CSV table of C-alpha atoms and ligand atoms in Angstrom, one decimal:
chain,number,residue,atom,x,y,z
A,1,UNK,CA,-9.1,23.7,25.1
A,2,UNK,CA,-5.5,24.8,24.2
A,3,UNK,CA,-4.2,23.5,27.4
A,4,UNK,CA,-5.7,20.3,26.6
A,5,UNK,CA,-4.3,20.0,23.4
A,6,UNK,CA,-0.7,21.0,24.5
A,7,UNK,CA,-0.7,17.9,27.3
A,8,UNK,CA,-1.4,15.6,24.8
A,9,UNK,CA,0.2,13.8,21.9
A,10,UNK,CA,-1.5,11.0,19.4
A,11,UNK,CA,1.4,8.5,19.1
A,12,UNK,CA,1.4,5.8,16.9
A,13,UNK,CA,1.8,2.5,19.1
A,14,UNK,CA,0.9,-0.1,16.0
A,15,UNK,CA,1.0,-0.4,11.7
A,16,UNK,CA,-0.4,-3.0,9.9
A,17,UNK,CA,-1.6,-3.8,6.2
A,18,UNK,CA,-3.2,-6.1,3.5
A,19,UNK,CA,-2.5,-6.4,0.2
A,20,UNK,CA,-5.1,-9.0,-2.0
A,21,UNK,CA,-3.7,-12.1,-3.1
A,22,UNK,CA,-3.6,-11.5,-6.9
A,23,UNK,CA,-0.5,-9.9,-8.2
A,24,UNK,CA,-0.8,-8.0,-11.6
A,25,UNK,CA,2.5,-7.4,-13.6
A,26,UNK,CA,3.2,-4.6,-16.3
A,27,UNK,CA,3.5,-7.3,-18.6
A,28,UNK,CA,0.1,-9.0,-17.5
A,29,UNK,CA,-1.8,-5.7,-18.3
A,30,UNK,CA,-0.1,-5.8,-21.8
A,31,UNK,CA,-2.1,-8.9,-22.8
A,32,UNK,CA,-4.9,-6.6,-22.0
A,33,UNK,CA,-4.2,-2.8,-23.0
A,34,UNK,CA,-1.9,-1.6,-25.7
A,35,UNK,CA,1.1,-0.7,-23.4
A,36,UNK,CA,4.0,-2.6,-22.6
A,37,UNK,CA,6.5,-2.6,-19.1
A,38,UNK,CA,8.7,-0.5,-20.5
A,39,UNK,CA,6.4,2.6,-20.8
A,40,UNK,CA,4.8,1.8,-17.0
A,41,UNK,CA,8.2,1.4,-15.6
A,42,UNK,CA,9.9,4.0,-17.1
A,43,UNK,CA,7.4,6.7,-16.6
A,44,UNK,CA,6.1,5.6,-13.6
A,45,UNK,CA,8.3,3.0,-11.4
A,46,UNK,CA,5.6,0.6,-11.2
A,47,UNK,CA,6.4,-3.1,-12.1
A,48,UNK,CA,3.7,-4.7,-10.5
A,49,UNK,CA,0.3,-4.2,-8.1
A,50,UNK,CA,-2.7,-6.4,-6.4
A,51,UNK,CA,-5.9,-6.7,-7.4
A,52,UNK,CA,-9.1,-7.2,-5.2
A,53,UNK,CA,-11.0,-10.3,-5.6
A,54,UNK,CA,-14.9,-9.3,-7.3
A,55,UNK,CA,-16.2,-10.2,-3.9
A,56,UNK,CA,-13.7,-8.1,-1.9
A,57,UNK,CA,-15.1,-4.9,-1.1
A,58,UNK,CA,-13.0,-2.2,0.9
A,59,UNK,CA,-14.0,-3.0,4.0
A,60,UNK,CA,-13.0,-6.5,3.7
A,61,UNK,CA,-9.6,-5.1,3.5
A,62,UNK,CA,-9.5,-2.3,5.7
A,63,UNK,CA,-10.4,-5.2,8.5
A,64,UNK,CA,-7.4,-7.6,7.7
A,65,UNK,CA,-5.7,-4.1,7.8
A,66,UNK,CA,-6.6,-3.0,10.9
A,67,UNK,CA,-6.1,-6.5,12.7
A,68,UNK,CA,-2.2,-7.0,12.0
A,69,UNK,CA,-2.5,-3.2,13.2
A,70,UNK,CA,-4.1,-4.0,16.7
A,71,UNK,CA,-2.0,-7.2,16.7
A,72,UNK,CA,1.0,-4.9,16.7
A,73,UNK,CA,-0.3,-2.2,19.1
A,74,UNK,CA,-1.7,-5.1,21.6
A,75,UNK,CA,-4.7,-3.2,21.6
A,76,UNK,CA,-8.2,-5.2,21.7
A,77,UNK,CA,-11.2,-3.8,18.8
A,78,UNK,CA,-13.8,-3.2,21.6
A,79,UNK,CA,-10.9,-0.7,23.2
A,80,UNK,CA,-11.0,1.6,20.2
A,81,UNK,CA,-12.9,5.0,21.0
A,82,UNK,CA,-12.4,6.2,17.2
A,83,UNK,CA,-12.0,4.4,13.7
A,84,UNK,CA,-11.7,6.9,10.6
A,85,UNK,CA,-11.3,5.4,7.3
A,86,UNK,CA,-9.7,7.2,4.6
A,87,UNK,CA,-11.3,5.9,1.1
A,88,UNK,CA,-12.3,7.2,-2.2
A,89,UNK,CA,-14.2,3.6,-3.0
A,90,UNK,CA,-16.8,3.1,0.0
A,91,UNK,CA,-18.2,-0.5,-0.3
A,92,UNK,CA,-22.0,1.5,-0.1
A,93,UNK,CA,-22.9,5.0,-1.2
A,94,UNK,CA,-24.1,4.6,2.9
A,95,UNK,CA,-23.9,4.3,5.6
A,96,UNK,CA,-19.4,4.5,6.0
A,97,UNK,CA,-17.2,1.9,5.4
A,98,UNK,CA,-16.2,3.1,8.4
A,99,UNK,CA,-19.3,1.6,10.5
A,100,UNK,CA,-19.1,-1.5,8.0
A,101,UNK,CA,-15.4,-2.1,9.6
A,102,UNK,CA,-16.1,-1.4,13.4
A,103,UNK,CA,-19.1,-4.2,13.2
A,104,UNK,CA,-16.8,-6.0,11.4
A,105,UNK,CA,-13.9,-5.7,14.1
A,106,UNK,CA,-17.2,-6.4,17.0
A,107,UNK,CA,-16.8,-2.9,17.9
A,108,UNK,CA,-19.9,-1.3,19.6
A,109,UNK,CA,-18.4,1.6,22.2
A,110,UNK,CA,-16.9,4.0,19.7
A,111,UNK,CA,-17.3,6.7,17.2
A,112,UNK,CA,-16.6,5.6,13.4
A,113,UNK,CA,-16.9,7.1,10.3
A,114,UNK,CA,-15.4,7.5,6.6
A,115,UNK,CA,-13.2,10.6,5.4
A,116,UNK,CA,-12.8,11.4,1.8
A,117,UNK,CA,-9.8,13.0,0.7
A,118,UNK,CA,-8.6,10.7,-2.2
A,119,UNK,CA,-4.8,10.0,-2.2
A,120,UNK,CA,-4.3,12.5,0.5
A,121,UNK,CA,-6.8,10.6,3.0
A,122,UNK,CA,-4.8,9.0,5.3
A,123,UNK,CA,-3.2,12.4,6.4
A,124,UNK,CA,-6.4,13.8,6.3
A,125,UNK,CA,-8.2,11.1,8.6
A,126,UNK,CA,-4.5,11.0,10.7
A,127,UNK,CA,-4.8,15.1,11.0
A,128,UNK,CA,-9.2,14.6,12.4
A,129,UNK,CA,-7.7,12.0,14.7
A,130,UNK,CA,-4.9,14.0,15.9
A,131,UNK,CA,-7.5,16.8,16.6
A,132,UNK,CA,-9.7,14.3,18.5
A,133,UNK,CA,-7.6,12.5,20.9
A,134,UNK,CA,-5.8,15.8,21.9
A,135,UNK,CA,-8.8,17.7,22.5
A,136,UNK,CA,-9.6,15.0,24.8
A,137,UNK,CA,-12.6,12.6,22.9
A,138,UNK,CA,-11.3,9.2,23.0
A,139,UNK,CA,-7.6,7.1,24.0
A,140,UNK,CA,-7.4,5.2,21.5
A,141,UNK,CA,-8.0,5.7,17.5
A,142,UNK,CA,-7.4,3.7,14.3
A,143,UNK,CA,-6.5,5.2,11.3
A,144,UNK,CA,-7.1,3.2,8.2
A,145,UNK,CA,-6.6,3.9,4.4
A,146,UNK,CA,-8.4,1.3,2.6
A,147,UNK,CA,-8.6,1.1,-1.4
A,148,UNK,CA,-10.2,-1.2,-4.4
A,149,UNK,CA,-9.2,1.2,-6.8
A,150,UNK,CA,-10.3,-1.4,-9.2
A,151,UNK,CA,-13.8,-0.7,-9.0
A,152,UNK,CA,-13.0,3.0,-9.8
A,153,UNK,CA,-10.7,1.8,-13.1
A,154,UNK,CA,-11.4,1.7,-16.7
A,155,UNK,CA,-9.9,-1.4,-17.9
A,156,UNK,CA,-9.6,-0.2,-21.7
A,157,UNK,CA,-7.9,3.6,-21.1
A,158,UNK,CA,-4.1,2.3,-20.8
A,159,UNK,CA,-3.6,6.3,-19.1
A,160,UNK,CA,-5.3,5.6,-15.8
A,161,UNK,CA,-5.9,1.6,-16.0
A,162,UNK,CA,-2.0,1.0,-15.4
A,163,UNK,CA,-0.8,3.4,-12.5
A,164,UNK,CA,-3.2,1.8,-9.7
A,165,UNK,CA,-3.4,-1.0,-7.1
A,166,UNK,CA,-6.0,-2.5,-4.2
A,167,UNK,CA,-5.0,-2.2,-0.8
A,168,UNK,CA,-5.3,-1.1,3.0
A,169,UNK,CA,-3.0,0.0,5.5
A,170,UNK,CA,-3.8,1.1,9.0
A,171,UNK,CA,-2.3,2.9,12.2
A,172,UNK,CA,-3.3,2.5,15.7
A,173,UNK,CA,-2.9,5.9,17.3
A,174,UNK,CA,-3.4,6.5,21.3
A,175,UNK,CA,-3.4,9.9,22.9
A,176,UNK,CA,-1.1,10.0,25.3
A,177,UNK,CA,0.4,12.9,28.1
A,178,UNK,CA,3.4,14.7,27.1
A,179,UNK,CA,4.7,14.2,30.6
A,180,UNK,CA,4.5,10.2,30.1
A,181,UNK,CA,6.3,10.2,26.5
A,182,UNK,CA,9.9,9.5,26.4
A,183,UNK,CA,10.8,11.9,24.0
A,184,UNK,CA,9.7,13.8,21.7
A,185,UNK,CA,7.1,11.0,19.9
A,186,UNK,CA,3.6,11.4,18.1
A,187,UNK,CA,2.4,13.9,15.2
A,188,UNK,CA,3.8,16.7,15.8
A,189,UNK,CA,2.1,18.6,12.5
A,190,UNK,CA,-0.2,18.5,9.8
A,191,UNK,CA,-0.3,20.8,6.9
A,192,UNK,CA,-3.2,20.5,4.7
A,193,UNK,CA,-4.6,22.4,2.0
A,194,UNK,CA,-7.1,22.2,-0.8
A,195,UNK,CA,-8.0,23.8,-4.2
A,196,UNK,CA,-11.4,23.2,-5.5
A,197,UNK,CA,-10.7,25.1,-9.2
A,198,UNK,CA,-8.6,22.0,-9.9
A,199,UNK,CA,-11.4,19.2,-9.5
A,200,UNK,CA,-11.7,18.2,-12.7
A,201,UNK,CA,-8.2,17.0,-13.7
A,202,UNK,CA,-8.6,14.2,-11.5
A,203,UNK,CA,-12.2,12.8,-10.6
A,204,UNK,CA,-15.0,9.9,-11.3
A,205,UNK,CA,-16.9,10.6,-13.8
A,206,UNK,CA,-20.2,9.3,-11.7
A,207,UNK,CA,-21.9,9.9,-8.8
A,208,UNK,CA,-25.3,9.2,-6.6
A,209,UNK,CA,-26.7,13.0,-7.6
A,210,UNK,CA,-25.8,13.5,-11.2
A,211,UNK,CA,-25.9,9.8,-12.9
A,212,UNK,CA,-26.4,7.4,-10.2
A,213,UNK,CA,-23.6,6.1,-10.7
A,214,UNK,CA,-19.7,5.2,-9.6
A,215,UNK,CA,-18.1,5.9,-12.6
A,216,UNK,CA,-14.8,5.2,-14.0
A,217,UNK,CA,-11.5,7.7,-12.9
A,218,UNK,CA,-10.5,10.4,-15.4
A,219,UNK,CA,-7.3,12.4,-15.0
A,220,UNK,CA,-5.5,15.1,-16.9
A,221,UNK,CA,-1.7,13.3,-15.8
A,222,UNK,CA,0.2,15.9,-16.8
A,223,UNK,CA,-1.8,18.5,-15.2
A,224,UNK,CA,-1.7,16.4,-11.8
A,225,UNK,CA,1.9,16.1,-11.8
A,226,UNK,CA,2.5,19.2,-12.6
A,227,UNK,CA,0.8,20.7,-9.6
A,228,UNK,CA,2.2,17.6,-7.8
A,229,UNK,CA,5.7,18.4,-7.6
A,230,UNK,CA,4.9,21.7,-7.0
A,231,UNK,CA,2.6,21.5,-4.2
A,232,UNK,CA,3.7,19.2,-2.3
A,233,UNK,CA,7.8,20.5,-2.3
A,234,UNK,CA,5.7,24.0,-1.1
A,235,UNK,CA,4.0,21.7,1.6
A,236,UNK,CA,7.5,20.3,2.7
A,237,UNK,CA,8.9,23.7,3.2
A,238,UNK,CA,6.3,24.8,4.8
A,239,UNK,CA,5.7,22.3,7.5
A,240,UNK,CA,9.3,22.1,8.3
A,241,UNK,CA,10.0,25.6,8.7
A,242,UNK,CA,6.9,25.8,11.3
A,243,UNK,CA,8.7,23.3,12.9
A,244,UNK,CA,11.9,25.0,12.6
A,245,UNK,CA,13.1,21.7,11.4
A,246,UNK,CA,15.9,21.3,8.2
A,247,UNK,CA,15.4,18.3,5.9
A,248,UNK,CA,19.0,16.8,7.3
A,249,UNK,CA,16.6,16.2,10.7
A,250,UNK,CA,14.3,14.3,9.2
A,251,UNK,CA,15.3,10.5,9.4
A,252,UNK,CA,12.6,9.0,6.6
A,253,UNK,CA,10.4,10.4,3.5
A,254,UNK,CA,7.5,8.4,2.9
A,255,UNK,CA,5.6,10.0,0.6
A,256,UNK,CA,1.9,8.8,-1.1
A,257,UNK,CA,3.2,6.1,-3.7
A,258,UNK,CA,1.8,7.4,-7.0
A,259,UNK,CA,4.8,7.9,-9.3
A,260,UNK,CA,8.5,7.3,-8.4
A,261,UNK,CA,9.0,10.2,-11.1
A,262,UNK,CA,7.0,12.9,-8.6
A,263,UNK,CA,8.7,11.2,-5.5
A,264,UNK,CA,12.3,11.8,-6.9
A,265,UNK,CA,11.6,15.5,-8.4
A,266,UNK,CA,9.8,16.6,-5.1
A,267,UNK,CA,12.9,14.9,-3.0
A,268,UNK,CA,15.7,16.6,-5.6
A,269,UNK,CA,14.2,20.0,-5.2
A,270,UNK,CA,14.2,19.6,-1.3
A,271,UNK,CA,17.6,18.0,-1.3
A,272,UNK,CA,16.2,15.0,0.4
A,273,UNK,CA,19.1,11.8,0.0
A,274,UNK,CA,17.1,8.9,-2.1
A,275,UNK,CA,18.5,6.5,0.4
A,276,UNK,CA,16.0,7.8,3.2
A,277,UNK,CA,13.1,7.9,1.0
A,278,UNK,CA,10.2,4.7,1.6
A,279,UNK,CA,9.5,3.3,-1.9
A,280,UNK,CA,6.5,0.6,-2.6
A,281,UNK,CA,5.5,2.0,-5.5
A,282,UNK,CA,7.2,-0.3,-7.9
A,283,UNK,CA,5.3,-3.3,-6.0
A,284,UNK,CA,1.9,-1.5,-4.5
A,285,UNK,CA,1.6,1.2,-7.7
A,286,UNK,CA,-0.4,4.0,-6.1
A,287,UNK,CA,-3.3,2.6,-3.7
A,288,UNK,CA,-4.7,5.6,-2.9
A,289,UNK,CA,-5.2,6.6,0.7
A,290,UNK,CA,-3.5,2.9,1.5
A,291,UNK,CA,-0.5,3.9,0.3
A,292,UNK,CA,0.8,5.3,3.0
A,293,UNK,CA,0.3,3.7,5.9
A,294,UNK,CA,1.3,0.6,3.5
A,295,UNK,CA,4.4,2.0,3.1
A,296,UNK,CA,4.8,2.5,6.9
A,297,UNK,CA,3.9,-0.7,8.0
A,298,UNK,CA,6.2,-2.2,5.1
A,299,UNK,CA,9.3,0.1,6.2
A,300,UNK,CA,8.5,-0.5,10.4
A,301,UNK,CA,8.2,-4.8,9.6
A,302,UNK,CA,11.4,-4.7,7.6
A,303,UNK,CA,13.0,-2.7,10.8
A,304,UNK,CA,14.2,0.3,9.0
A,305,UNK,CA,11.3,2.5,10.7
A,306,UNK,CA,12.3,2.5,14.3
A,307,UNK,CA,10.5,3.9,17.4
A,308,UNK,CA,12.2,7.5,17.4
A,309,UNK,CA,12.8,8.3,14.3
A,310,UNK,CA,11.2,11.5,12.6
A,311,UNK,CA,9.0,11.1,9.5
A,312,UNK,CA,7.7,13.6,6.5
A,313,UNK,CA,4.7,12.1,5.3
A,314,UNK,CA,3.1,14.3,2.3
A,315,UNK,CA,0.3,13.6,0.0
A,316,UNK,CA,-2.0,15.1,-3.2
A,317,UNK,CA,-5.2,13.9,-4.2
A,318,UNK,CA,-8.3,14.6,-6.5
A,319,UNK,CA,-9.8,17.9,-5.4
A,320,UNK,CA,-6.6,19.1,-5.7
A,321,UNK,CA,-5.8,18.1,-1.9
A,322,UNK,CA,-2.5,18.1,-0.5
A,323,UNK,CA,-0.5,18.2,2.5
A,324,UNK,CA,2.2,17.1,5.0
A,325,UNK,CA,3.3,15.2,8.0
A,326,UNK,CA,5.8,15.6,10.8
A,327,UNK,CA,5.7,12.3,13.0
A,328,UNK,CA,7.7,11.0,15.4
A,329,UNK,CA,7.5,7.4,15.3
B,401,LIG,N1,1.3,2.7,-22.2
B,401,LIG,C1,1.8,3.1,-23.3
B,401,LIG,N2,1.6,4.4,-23.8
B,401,LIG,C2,0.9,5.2,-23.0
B,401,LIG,C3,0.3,4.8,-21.8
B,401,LIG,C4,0.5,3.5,-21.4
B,401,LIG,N3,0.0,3.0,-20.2
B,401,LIG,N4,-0.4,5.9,-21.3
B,401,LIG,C5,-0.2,6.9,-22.1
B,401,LIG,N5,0.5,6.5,-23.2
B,401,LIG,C6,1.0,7.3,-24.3
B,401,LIG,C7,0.0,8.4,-24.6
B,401,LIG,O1,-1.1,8.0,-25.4
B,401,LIG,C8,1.0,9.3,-25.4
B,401,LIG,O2,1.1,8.9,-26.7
B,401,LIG,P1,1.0,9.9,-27.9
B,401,LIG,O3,2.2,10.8,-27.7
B,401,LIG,O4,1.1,9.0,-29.1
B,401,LIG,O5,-0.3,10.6,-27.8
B,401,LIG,C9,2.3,9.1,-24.7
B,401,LIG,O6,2.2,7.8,-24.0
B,401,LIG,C10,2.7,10.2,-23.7
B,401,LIG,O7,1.6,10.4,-22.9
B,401,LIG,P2,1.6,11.4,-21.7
B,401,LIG,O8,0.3,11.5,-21.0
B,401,LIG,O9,2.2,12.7,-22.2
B,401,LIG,O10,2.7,10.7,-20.8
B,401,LIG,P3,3.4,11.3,-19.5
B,401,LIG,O11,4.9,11.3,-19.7
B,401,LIG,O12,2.8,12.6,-19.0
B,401,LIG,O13,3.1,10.2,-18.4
B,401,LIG,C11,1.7,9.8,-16.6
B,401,LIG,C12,1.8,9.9,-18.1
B,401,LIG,C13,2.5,8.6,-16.1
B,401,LIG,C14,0.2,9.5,-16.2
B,401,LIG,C15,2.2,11.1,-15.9
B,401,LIG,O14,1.6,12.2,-16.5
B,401,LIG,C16,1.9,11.1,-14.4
B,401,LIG,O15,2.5,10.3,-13.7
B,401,LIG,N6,1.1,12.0,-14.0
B,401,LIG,C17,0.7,12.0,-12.6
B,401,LIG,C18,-0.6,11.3,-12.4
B,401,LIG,C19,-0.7,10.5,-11.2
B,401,LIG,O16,0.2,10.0,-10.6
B,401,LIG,N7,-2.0,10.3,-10.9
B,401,LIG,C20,-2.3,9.5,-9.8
B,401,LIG,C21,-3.4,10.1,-9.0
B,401,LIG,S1,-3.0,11.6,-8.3
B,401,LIG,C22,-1.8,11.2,-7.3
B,401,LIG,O17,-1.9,10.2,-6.6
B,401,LIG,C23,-0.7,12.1,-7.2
């Protein structure tokens, strides 16, 4: 098995993303919670965010996701051998969003299912995938993180209701041989970790086997950004010195998109330049396990992303789960 995994690399070949026609502002959300856009933007970055439509569930946007994704990769849906979606609001308690999108995309010859690792799920569903197509199951994979945080929000608590946003982004990923790479390309490591004892400073306060229900998201924020800036600067660190990589090789930051105030700190304390860092924040807020590969695909369309360039991804979600990313693009 190691052999195998040392011949191959998962390279990403194709982004893509969706982001719901309706644009909330700070100052929209003002008409309806006692806060104003001075307090979002100043503690947060955030100045604006989309909001599903009532009849839009999660898969709907994980599958306008994943087209402009296979669109880029010129890869057809029936090719795909693996589809992992990253999500913390499944449209069904079952079966997967996951299966919902691959019948969705007319899919019927591979394996699909959900992950669920909140904020941190796209590098959790990009590190299963990783271990799949270089062990040898499948050519072709895509990753998708896919939010309607919405559903999950309580309109009237201004501490949670403001910070989040709707979305999907996905990544087509195909394994291929080291030998046939030019370059160095594809994920070269994921660190992930996770700490159980913290699950209740950021959670849903439902669920199928306590109260049958969703519930609404509850979060201790100073608690969460606390171990935030923390954990994921240790994450950074770590990665790169497994890589024997120093933060001057690394050519872009894009980080999870939940608080320009944890994306600076963490950057600052790793002496990472602002200037190299992916921001969406102010126009996404924090979308979950979208809001990476949103930021991706945002960054690779505008052309500042390029094929070749190396990538820190990190991430921190409820559970506490956290983690980081070394990709060549
Ligand atoms: N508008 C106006 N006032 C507000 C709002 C709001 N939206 N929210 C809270 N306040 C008030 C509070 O009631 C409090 O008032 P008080 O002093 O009269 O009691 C005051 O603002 C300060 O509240 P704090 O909670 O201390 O504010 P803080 O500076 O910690 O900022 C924030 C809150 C932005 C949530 C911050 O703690 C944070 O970013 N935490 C990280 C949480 C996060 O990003 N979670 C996302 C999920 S996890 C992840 O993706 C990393």
């Amino acid at each position: 098995m190691s052999g195998t995994l040392n011949l191959k690399r998962s390279v990403i070949v194709g982004c893509g993303g969706y982001l719901p026609e309706k644009v909330v502002t700070n100052h929209d959300l003002a008409k309806i919670v006692d806060t104003s856009d001075e307090w979002i933007t100043e503690r947060t970055g955030i100045r604006k965010r989309h909001f599903a439509a009532k009849d839009q569930p999660t898969s709907e946007l994980a599958v306008k996701a994943a087209h402009v994704a296979l669109q880029n990769a010129r890869i057809r849906a029936e090719d795909l051998d693996l589809i992992v979606v990253a999500t913390a609001t499944p449209d069904r308690t079952l079966p997967s969003t996951a299966v919902i999108v691959q019948g969705k995309l007319g899919n019927n010859k591979g394996l699909a299912f959900d992950v669920a690792g909140v904020c941190a799920g796209f590098l959790l569903a990009l590190n299963v995938v990783d271990n799949f197509l270089k062990s040898g199951q499948g050519k072709y994979a895509l990753v998708i993180g896919a939010e309607a945080m919405t559903s999950l929000l309580d309109m009237g608590d201004r501490r949670t209701c403001v910070l989040f946003g709707d979305g999907a982004g996905a990544v087509v990923v195909e394994a291929k041989n080291r030998d046939d790479i030019g370059g160095d390309r594809g994920v070269l490591g994921v660190h992930l970790q996770s700490d159980g004892h913290l699950h209740n400073i950021l959670y849903s306060d439902g669920g199928p086997s306590t109260n049958g229900k969703v519930g609404k998201l509850r979060m201790d924020g100073q608690e969460v950004y606390r171990h935030a800036v923390t954990k994921l600067t240790d994450s950074a660190k770590r990665i790169l010195a497994s890589h024997e990589l120093m933060v001057d090789d690394i050519d872009w930051f894009i980080p999870h998109q939940a608080n320009i105030r944890i994306i600076e700190s963490v950057a600052q304390k790793l002496k990472f330049p602002m200037d190299k860092v992916v921001l969406t924040v102010q126009d996404h807020a924090n979308t979950s396990a979208a809001s990476i590969p949103l930021a991706l695909w945002v960054a690779s369309a505008e052309g500042r992303v390029k094929a070749g360039d190396l990538i820190l991804h990190e991430a921190i979600g409820g559970g506490l789960i956290w983690g980081s990313a070394l990709v060549r693009f």
